Structure formats: structure tokens, C-alpha cells
Coordinates of C-alpha atoms (C1' of nucleotides) in Angstrom, one line a residue:
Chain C
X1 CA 78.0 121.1 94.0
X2 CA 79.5 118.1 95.6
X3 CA 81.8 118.3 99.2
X4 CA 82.4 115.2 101.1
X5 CA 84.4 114.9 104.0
X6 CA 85.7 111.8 105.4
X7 CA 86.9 111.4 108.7
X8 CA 90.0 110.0 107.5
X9 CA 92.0 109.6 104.2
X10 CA 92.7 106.5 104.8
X11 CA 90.0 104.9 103.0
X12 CA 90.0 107.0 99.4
X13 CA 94.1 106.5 100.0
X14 CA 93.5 103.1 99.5
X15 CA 91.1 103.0 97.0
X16 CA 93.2 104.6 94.6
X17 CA 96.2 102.9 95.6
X18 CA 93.9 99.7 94.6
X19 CA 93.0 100.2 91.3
X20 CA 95.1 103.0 90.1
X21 CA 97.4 100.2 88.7
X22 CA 94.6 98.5 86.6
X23 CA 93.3 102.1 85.1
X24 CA 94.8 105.2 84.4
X25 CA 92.2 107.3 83.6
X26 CA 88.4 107.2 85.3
X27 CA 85.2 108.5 85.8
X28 CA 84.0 109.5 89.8
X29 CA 80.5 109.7 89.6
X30 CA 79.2 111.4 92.2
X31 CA 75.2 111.6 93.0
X32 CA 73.3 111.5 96.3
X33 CA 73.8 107.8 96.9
X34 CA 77.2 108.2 96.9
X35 CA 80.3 107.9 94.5
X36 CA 80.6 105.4 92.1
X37 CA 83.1 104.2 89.6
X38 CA 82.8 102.0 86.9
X39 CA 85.8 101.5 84.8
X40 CA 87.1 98.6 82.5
X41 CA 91.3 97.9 82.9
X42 CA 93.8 99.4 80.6
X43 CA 94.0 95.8 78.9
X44 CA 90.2 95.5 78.7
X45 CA 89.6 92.3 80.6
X46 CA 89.0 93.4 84.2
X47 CA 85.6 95.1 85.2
X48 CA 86.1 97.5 88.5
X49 CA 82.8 98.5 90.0
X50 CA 83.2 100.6 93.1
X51 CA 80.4 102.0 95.4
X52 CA 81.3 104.3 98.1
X53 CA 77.7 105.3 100.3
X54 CA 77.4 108.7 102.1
X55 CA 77.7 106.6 105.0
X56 CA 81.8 106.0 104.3
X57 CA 81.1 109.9 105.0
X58 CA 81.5 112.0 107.7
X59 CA 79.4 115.1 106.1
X60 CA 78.1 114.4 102.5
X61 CA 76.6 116.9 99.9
X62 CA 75.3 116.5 96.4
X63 CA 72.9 118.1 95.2
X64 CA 73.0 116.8 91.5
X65 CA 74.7 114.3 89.9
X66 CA 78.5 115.4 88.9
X67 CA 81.0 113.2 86.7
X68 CA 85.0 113.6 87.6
X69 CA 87.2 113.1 85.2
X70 CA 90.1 111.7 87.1
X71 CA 94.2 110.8 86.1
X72 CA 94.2 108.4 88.7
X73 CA 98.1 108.7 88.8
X74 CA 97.7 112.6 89.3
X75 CA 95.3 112.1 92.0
X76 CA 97.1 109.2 93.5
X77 CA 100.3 111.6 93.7
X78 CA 98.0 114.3 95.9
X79 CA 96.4 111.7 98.0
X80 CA 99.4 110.1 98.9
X81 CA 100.3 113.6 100.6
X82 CA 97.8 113.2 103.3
X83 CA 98.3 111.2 106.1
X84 CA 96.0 108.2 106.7
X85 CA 94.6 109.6 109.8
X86 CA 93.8 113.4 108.3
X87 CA 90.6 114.6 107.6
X88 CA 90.0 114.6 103.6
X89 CA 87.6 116.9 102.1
X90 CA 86.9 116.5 98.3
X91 CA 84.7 119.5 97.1
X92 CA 83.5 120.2 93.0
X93 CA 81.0 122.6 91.9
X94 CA 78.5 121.3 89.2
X95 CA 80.2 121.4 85.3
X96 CA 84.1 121.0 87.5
X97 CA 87.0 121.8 85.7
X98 CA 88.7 121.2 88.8
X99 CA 88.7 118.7 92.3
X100 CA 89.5 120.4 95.3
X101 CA 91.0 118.0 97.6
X102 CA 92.0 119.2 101.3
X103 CA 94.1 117.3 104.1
X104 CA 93.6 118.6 107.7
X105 CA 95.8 117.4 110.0
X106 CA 93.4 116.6 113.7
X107 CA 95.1 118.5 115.6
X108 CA 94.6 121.9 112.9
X109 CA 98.4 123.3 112.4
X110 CA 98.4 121.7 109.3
X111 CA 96.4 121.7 106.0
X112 CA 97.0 121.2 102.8
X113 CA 95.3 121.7 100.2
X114 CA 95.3 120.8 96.4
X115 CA 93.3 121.1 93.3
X116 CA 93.3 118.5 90.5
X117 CA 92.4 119.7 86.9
X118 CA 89.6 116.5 85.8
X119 CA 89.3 115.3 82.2
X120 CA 86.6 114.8 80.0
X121 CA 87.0 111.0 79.8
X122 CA 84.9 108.7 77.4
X123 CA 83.0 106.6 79.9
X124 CA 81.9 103.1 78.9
X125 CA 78.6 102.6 79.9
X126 CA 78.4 99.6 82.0
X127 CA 75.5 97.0 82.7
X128 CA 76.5 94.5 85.2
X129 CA 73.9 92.0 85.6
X130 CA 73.2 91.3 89.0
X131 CA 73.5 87.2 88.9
X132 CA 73.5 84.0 91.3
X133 CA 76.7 82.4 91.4
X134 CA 77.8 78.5 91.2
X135 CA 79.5 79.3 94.4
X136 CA 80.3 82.1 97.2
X137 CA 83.7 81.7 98.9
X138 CA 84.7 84.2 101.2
X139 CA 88.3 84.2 102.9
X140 CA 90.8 86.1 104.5
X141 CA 91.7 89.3 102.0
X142 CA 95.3 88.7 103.2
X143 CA 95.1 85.1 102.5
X144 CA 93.9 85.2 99.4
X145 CA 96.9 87.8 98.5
X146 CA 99.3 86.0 99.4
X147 CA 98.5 83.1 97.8
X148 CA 97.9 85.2 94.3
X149 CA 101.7 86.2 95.0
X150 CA 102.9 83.0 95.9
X151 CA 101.2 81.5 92.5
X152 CA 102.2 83.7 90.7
X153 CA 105.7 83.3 90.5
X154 CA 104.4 79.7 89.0
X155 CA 102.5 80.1 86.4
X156 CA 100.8 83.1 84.7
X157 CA 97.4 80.9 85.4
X158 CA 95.8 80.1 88.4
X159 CA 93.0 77.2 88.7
X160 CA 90.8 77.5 91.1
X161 CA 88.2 74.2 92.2
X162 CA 85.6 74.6 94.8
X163 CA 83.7 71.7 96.4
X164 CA 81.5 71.4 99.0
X165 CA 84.1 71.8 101.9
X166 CA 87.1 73.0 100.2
X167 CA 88.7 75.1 97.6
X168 CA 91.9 74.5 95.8
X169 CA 94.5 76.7 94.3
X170 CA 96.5 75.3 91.4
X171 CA 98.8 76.8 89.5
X172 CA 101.2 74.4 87.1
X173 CA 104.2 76.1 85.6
X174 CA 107.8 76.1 84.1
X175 CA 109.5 75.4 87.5
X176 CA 107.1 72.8 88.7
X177 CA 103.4 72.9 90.0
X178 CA 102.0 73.8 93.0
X179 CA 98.5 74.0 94.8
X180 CA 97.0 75.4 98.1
X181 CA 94.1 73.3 99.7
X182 CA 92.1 75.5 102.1
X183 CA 89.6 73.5 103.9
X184 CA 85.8 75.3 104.9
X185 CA 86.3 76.0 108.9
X186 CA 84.7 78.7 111.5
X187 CA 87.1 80.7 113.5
X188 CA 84.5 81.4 116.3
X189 CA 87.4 83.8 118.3
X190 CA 88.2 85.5 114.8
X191 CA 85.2 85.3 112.3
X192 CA 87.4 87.4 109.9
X193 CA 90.0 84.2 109.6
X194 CA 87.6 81.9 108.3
X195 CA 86.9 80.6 105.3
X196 CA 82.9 79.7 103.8
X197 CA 81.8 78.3 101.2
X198 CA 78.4 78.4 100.0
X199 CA 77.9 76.0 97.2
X200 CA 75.4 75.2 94.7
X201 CA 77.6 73.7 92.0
X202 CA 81.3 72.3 92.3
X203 CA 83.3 74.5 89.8
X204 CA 86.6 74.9 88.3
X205 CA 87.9 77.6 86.7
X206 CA 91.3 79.3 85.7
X207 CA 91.9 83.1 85.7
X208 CA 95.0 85.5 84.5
X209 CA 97.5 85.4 87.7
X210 CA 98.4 89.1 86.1
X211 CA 94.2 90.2 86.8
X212 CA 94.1 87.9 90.1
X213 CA 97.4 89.7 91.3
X214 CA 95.6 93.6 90.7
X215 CA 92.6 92.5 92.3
X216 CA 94.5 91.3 95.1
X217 CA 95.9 94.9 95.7
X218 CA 92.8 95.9 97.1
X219 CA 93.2 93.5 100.1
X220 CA 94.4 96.1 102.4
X221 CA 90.3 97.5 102.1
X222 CA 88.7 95.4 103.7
X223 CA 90.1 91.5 105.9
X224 CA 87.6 89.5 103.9
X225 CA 86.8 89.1 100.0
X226 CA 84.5 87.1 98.6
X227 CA 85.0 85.2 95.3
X228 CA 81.5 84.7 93.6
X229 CA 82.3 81.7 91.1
X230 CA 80.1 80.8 88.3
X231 CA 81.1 78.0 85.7
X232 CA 81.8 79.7 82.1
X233 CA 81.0 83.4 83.6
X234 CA 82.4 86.0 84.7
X235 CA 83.9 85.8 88.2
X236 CA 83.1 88.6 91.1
X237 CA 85.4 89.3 93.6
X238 CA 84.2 91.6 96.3
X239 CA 85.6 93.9 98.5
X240 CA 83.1 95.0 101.5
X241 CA 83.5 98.4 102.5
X242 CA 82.3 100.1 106.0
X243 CA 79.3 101.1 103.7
X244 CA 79.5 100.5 100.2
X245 CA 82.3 98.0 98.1
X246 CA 85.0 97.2 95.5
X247 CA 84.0 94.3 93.2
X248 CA 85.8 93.1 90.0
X249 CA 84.6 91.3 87.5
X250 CA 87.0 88.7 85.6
X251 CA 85.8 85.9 83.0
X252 CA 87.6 83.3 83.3
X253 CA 90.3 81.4 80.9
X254 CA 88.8 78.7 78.4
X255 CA 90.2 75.6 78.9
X256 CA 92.5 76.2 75.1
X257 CA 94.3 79.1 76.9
X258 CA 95.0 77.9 80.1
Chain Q
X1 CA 113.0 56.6 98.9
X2 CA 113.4 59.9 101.0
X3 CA 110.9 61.1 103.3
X4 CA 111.2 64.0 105.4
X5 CA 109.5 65.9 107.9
X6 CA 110.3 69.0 109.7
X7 CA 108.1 70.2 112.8
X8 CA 108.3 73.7 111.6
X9 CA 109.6 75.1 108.0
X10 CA 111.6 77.7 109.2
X11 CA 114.7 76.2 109.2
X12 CA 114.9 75.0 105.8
X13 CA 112.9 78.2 104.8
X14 CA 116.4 80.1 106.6
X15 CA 118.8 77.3 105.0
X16 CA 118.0 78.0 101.7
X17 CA 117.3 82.4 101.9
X18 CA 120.6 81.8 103.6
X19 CA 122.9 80.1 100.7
X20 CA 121.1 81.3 97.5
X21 CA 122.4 84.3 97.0
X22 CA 126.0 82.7 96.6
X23 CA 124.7 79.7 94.7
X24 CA 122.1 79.4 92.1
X25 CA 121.9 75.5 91.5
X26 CA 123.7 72.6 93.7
X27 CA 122.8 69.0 94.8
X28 CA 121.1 68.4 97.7
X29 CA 122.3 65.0 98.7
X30 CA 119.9 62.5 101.3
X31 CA 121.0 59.5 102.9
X32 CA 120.9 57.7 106.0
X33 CA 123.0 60.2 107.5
X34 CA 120.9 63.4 106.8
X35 CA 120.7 66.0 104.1
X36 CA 124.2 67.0 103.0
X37 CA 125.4 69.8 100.5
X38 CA 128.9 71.1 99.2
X39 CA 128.9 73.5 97.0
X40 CA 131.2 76.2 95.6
X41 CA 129.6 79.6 95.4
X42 CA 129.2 81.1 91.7
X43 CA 132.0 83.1 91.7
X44 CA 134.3 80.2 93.0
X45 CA 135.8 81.4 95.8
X46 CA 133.8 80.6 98.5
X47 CA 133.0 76.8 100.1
X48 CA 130.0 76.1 101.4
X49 CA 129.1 72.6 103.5
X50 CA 125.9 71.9 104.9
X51 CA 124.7 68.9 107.0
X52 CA 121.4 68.7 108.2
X53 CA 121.2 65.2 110.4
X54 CA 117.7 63.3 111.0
X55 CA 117.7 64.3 114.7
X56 CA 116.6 68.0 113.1
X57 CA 113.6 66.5 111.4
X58 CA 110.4 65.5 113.2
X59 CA 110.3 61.8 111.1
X60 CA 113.6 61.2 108.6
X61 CA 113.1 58.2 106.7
X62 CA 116.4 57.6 103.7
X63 CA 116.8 54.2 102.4
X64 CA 119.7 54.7 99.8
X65 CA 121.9 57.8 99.0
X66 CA 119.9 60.4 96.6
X67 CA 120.7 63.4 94.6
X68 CA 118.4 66.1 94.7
X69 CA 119.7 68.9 91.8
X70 CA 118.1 71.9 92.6
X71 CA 117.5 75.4 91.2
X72 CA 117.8 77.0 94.8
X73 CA 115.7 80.2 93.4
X74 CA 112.7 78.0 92.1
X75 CA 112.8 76.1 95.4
X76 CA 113.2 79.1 97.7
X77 CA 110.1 80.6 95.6
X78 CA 108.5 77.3 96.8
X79 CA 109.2 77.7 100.4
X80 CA 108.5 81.5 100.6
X81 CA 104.4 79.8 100.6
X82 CA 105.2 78.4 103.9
X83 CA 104.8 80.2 106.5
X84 CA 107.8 79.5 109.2
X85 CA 105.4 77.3 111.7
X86 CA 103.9 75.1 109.2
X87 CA 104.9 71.3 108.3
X88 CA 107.3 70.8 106.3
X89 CA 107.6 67.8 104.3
X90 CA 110.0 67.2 101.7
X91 CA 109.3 63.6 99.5
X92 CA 111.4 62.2 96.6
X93 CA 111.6 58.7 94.8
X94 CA 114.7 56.5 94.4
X95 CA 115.2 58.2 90.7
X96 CA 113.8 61.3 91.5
X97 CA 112.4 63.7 88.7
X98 CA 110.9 66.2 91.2
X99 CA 110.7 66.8 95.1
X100 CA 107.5 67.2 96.8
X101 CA 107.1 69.5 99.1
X102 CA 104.3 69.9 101.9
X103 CA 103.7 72.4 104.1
X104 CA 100.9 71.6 106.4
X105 CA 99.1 74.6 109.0
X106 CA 98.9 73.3 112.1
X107 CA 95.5 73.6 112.5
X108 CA 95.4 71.7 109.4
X109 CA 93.1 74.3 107.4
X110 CA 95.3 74.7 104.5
X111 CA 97.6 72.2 103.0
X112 CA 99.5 73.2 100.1
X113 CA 101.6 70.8 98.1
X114 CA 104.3 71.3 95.3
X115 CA 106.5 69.6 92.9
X116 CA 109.7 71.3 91.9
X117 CA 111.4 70.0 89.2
X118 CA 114.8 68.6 89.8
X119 CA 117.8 69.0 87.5
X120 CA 121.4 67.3 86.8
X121 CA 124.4 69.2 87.9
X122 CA 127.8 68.6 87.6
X123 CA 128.8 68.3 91.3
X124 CA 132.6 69.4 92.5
X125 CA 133.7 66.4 94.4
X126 CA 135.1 68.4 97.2
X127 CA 137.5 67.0 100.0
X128 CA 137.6 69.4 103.2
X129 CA 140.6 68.4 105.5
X130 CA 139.6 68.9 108.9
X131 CA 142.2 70.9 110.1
X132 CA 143.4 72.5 113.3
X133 CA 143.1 76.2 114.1
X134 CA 145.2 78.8 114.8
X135 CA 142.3 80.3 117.2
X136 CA 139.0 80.3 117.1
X137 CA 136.5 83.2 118.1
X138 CA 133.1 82.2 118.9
X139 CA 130.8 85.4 119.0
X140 CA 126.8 86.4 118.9
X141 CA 125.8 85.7 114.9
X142 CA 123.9 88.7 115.2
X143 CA 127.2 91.1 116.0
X144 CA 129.2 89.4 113.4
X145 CA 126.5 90.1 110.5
X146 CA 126.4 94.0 111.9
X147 CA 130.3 94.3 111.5
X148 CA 130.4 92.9 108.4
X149 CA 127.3 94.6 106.8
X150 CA 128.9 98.3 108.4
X151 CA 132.1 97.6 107.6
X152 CA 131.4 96.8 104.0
X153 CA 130.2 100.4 103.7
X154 CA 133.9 101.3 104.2
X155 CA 136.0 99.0 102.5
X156 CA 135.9 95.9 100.2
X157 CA 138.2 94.0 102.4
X158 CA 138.0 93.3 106.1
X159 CA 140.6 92.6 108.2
X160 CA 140.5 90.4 111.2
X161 CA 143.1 90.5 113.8
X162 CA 143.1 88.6 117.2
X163 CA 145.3 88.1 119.9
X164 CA 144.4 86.7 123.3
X165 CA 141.5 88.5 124.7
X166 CA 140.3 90.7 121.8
X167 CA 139.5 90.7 117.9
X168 CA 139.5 93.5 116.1
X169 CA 137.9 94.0 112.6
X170 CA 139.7 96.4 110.5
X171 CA 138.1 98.0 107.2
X172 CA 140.4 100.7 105.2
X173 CA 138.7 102.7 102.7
X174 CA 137.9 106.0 100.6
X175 CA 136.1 107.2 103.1
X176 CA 138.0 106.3 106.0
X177 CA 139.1 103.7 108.0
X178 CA 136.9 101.9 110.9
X179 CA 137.8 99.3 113.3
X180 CA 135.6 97.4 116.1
X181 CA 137.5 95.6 118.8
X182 CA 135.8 93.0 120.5
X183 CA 136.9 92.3 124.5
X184 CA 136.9 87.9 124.9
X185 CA 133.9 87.9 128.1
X186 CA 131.6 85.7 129.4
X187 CA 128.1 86.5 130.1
X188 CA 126.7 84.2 132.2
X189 CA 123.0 85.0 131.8
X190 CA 123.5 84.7 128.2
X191 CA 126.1 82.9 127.4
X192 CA 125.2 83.0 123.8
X193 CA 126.5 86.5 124.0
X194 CA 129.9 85.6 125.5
X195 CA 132.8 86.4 123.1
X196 CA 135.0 83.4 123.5
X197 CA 138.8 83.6 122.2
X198 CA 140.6 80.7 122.1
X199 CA 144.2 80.9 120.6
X200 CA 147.1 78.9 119.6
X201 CA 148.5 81.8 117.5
X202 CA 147.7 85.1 116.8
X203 CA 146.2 85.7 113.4
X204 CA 146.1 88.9 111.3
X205 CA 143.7 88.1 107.9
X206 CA 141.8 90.1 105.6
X207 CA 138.8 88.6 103.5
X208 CA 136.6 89.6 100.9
X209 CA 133.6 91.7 102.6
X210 CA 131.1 90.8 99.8
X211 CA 131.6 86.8 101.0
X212 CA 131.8 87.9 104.9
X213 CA 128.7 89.3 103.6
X214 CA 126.9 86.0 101.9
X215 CA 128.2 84.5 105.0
X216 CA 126.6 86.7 107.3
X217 CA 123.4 85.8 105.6
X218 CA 123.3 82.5 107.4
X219 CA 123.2 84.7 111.1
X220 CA 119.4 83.7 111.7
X221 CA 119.9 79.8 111.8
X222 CA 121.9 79.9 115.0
X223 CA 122.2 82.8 117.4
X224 CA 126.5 81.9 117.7
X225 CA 128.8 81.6 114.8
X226 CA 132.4 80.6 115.2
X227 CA 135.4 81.8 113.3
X228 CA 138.1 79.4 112.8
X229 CA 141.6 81.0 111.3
X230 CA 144.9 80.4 110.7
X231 CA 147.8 82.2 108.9
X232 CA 147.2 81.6 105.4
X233 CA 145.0 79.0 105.2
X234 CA 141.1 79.0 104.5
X235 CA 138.9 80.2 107.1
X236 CA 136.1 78.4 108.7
X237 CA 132.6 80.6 109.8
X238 CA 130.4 78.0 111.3
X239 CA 126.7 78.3 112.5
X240 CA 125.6 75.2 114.4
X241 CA 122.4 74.1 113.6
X242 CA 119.9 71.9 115.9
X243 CA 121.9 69.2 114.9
X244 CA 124.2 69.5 112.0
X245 CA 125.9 72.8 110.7
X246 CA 126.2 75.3 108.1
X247 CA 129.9 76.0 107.2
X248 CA 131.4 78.1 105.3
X249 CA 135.4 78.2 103.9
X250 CA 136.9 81.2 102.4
X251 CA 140.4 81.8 101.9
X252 CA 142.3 85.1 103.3
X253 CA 143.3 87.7 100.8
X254 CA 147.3 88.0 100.2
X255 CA 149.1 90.7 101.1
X256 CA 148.9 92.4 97.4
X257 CA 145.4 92.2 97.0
X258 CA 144.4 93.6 100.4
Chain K
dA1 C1' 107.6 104.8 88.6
dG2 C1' 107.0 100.1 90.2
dA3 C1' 108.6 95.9 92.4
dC4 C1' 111.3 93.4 95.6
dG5 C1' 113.8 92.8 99.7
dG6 C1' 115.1 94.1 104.4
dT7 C1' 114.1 96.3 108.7
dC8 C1' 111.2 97.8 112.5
dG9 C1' 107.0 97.9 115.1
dG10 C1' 102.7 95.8 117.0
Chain H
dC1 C1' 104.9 85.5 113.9
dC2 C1' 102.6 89.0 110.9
dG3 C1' 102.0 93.4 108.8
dA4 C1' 103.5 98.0 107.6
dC5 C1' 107.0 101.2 106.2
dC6 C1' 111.4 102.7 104.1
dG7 C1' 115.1 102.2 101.0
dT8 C1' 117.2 100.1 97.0
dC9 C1' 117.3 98.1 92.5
dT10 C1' 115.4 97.4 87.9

DNA sequence: AGACGGTCGG
DNA sequence: CCGACCGTCT
């Protein structure tokens, strides 16, 4: 039996809202370190690893480990009947054939309650290899959004180069080309706004605007995201979570697509 | 060679949101007298003359006349990147294939850099008689783009009528009719919200409400617009800019077609 | 149903 | 000036 509470929606709200664009259909695993998704995009190119620990939890129960079967559009349409501030339980017994998902408003006149019929779905069975990277930036969340949108109305590519002190957006398209310089700096009044770069190797890579664009969705979970670059490997882009994280994994464009 | 530097983007950012909705591709022409444009809206009923003089950029440097054709949709998906207090600084060559464009953050972080592509087109030659008035009504920016988005609700025309203290907009429609009289007074602790009346000869006009309405588009570049009318003669709405001004000519509807 | 633009609030 | 929310359009 599985029943985790959190203290409020907001946080599963946005999960979902995250990644419910890239995959339809999912596995929640859920297990005593927590829940866990791993799920490859409906085009097959994006890797979505998410890790939420009992700690993201306000109560948290699991006495075995339970897979949900999830339509992440069904689900998406229940959660987004909670308010971000209610409390959200999520309760399943051991072989579910249903979630039960309940809003409580904090002050108690209001709860709702729903229950979401979960489907067997065929889980690929992922091994991510844990791996160091050529380079670690990490940036504003927001930052890095916006200029994924801005790019994107460019080109359907985006290069990105790191050096030792800077990293550069380019994107070169129909209309003209464009590119975004960010230089490494320390906000000391707001850590959160600056931008790091740890580097052991310059690199320069170009991703799918489209991919760079869904990860970008999940920018409203957390104010920073790091971009773990590797030369001719699959990049990670991580989302930290109060306990726990969102990471996607996209390999890069070789150079006869970009 | 054209050099040009505005302290902050958000005027040009404003100028172009502001006129490309009524035209998709004009010349933006740079000499030694500022940035000028005239242009004819798509549908070809509407005028639209822009000056932007060199006293409203932070360094303006124009050796010989240039043509800048631009699609104003790519360029305004260019300046969207900027945000409003950046640098802004717009290069081009004698012979210009593309315009640069720089926005620089203050702090000097992030620089991001473009080149737009620039295109040939056919420019109208256009000769706008300065003219006198019949009256001319100077009013908040902000109060004329609420009339005219309200009254648009109601009818497809708007009708203007003033006499010596007062203007009153007229709309007629399915629904039902609406009017809003404005009183001519001075406010002397904002005299930008003054309604100021000066008349030669009452006027009594109606004008197309979806032009009023790309007109009323250009109400955040200057907190006052003035409307210039006389009896059957093409209308002048002008927004005064730091130095230089957005105008806008659109002749009255006849009687028949009200 | 999703994306974009505009408006309102912090 | 920036971010979030709501409404409209595709």
C-alpha cells in the first residue's frame, strides 16, 4: 500500500505539467526511497528521469514497491483541479487498478477527491550511466527558458559552446542568426541569478530547439538548472528538487544534421 | 555606415510591437537626420510616418542615407530577446545585407548579438502636406486606446464629434449604441492628463475602429496622443516620441459607408 | 487541446 | 521590470 501526502500540490502540479507534453503514457514507481519515473519521449530522443524522495513528503508510506500506470493527460486533467496550495494525498494499494488522488483545501470546507484508473504500460528498462561531464553549467531556470524560446523562433537547432568563463547560445536560421553570450559571474545578494561554469573541456554542441524547448517547461520547478555537457554524449539537464530532481537526457546533433 | 545606440531597448522594442500588426515589411530609412519610416498599412488605408531623431539615441552615428528593408515580424522576434533595459545597438554597412543588432545587460553579463536579414521593397514615395487643422484634441494615450478598444465591441465605425470644450466618441451598433464625452480640463498636477480642445471648427467624423485600433497600439510610446481633424480630410493621431514622432493618417469614412 | 498574446499583480 | 494568470485564436 502506498499513501503520500504532500503539503501542497504544487509540486506534483508541476511535475506533470513538465513532462506531460514529452510523454503521454508512464510508469510511477513507487518504493520506499520515494517515486521515481523513468520514461523515454513520444519521439524517442529525450530521456526523463525523475526522483521525488520521501522528504518532498509530508507523511510517506510504502511498504513494497508498486508500479502506476499513469495517462499523464488523465492525471494532468485531475491535478490541475487542486489548488497549488491544497494538501494532495495520492494513496494505491499493492496490485492498483486505481490512484486515489485527494485535494484538501487548508482551511477543510473543501475536498475533493478523485480516482484515476492506471494502465499496464510496457516500461523500458532504463540504465543511465552515472558519468563525469566535459562541463557543468548551472544558470538561472528562467534564463535558460527564455532564451530556448527566444532561439527557437530561429532555428530548429541550438549550438551551444562553453569555455572557461562563458557560454554561448547560437542559433543560425532562415530569418537571420542570432547568439546569446552569458559571461561566468557570482550574484553574492542573489546566488540563484548566477551563472557557473565548471570546466574540464571546452565543448560545443548543437541540440533539437523542439527537445531544448520541453525541457525548458520544467523551469517553473526549481530557479536553477544545470546543463551537464559532454562532447559526443548525451547531455543532462537537471532540475533540483527540495529533495529529489528532474533530469533529461538529450544526445546531441552530429555535426551532418545540424 | 549606420551606427546606433539606444540607452534602453524599449523604445524601439514598443516602435516596432506598435506598427507591425498594420504592416508586415517597410524600409527603415537612416541618415543624418534620424531613422525615418513611411509606410502604407497592408490593407492601404492607413499612413503611417515615423521619425526617430539622433537626440533619442545614446550615440547616432549616419554617414550617408541607407535603406534598411525589413520583415517587421522577423525583426520584432529579434527584439522580443531584449529585455526593455538592455543596450540597444543597431549596426549596418553602406550596402547593407543584414542589420546587427546588440542588446547589451547592463551589468554586462549577457550580450547577445543578431543579424537579421534585410530585404528589397518597393517603397511608396509618399508626400504628406502639412496641413492646418480644424481642431485638435490632445488627450491621455492611455484613455484614447480604452475608447477605442470598448467601443469596437459595439460598432465597426467610430464617430468623433467635437465642439469647444468636449469630444464625444460615438459607436452605433447591433447591440447598442455607446457614447463617451470627454469635458476639455486641465490638471495641473498631471498635465499629461489634461484634455486640451483647441478648435477652429467643429468636426463630426467617423473612422474605421479596426485602424483606431492599430493606432491605439502605439499608446505605450508616449503617455499623450493628439488628434488632428478636419471635415473631410485625413486625420492625424500623433504620439510624440523623446524626440521625433509616430504619426499616423487615416481618412474619415463618408457618409454612405458609416 | 495547445500556443500566443494581453492584462493584472507582486 | 518580471512573472503568473486568464482569455482568445489556431
Amino acid at each position: 500500500m502506498f499513501d503520500g501526502k504532500f503539503t501542497d500540490a504544487s509540486l506534483l502540479k508541476k511535475l506533470v505539467e513538465a513532462i506531460k507534453d514529452s510523454v503521454k503514457l508512464c510508469n510511477f514507481n513507487v518504493n520506499e526511497s520515494g517515486l521515481n519515473v523513468q520514461a523515454i519521449d513520444d519521439s524517442r530522443v529525450l530521456l526523463i528521469s525523475l526522483l521525488v524522495e520521501p522528504e518532498c513528503f509530508h507523511e510517506y508510506r510504502c511498504d513494497r514497491s508498486i508500479v502506476l500506470g499513469l495517462d499523464l493527460e488523465s492525471f494532468n486533467k485531475i491535478l490541475k483541479q487542486g489548488n497549488n496550495d491544497d494538501y494532495l494525498t495520492l494513496t494505491a494499494e499493492d496490485e492498483p487498478d486505481n490512484l486515489m488522488v485527494v485535494f484538501e483545501d487548508k482551511k477543510k470546507e473543501r475536498i475533493s477527491e478523485f480516482s484515476l484508473k492506471l494502465m499496464d504500460i510496457d516500461s523500458d528498462v532504463l540504465n543511465i550511466d552515472e558519468m563525469d561531464h566535459d562541463c557543468v553549467i548551472t544558470m538561472p531556470s528562467s534564463e535558460f527558458s527564455k532564451i530556448v524560446r527566444d532561439m527557437k523562433t530561429l532555428s530548429e537547432s541550438l549550438n551551444i559552446v562553453v569555455t572557461k568563463d562563458s557560454v554561448k547560445f547560437n542559433a543560425d536560421g532562415q530569418i537571420g542568426t542570432g547568439s546569446v553570450i552569458l559571461k561566468s559571474f557570482t550574484d553574492m545578494e542573489n546566488p540563484n541569478e548566477s551563472i557557473r561554469i565548471a570546466l574540464e573541456k571546452p565543448v560545443d554542441l548543437s541540440f533539437g530547439a523542439k527537445y531544448l524547448n520541453d525541457i525548458a517547461k520544467a523551469a517553473t520547478l526549481s530557479s536553477t538548472v544545470s546543463l551537464k555537457l559532454t562532447d559526443k554524449a548525451p547531455a543532462l539537464f537537471e532540475f533540483k528538487l527540495p529533495s529529489g530532481h528532474l533530469r533529461y537526457y538529450l544526445a546531441p546533433k552530429f555535426d551532418d544534421e545540424e
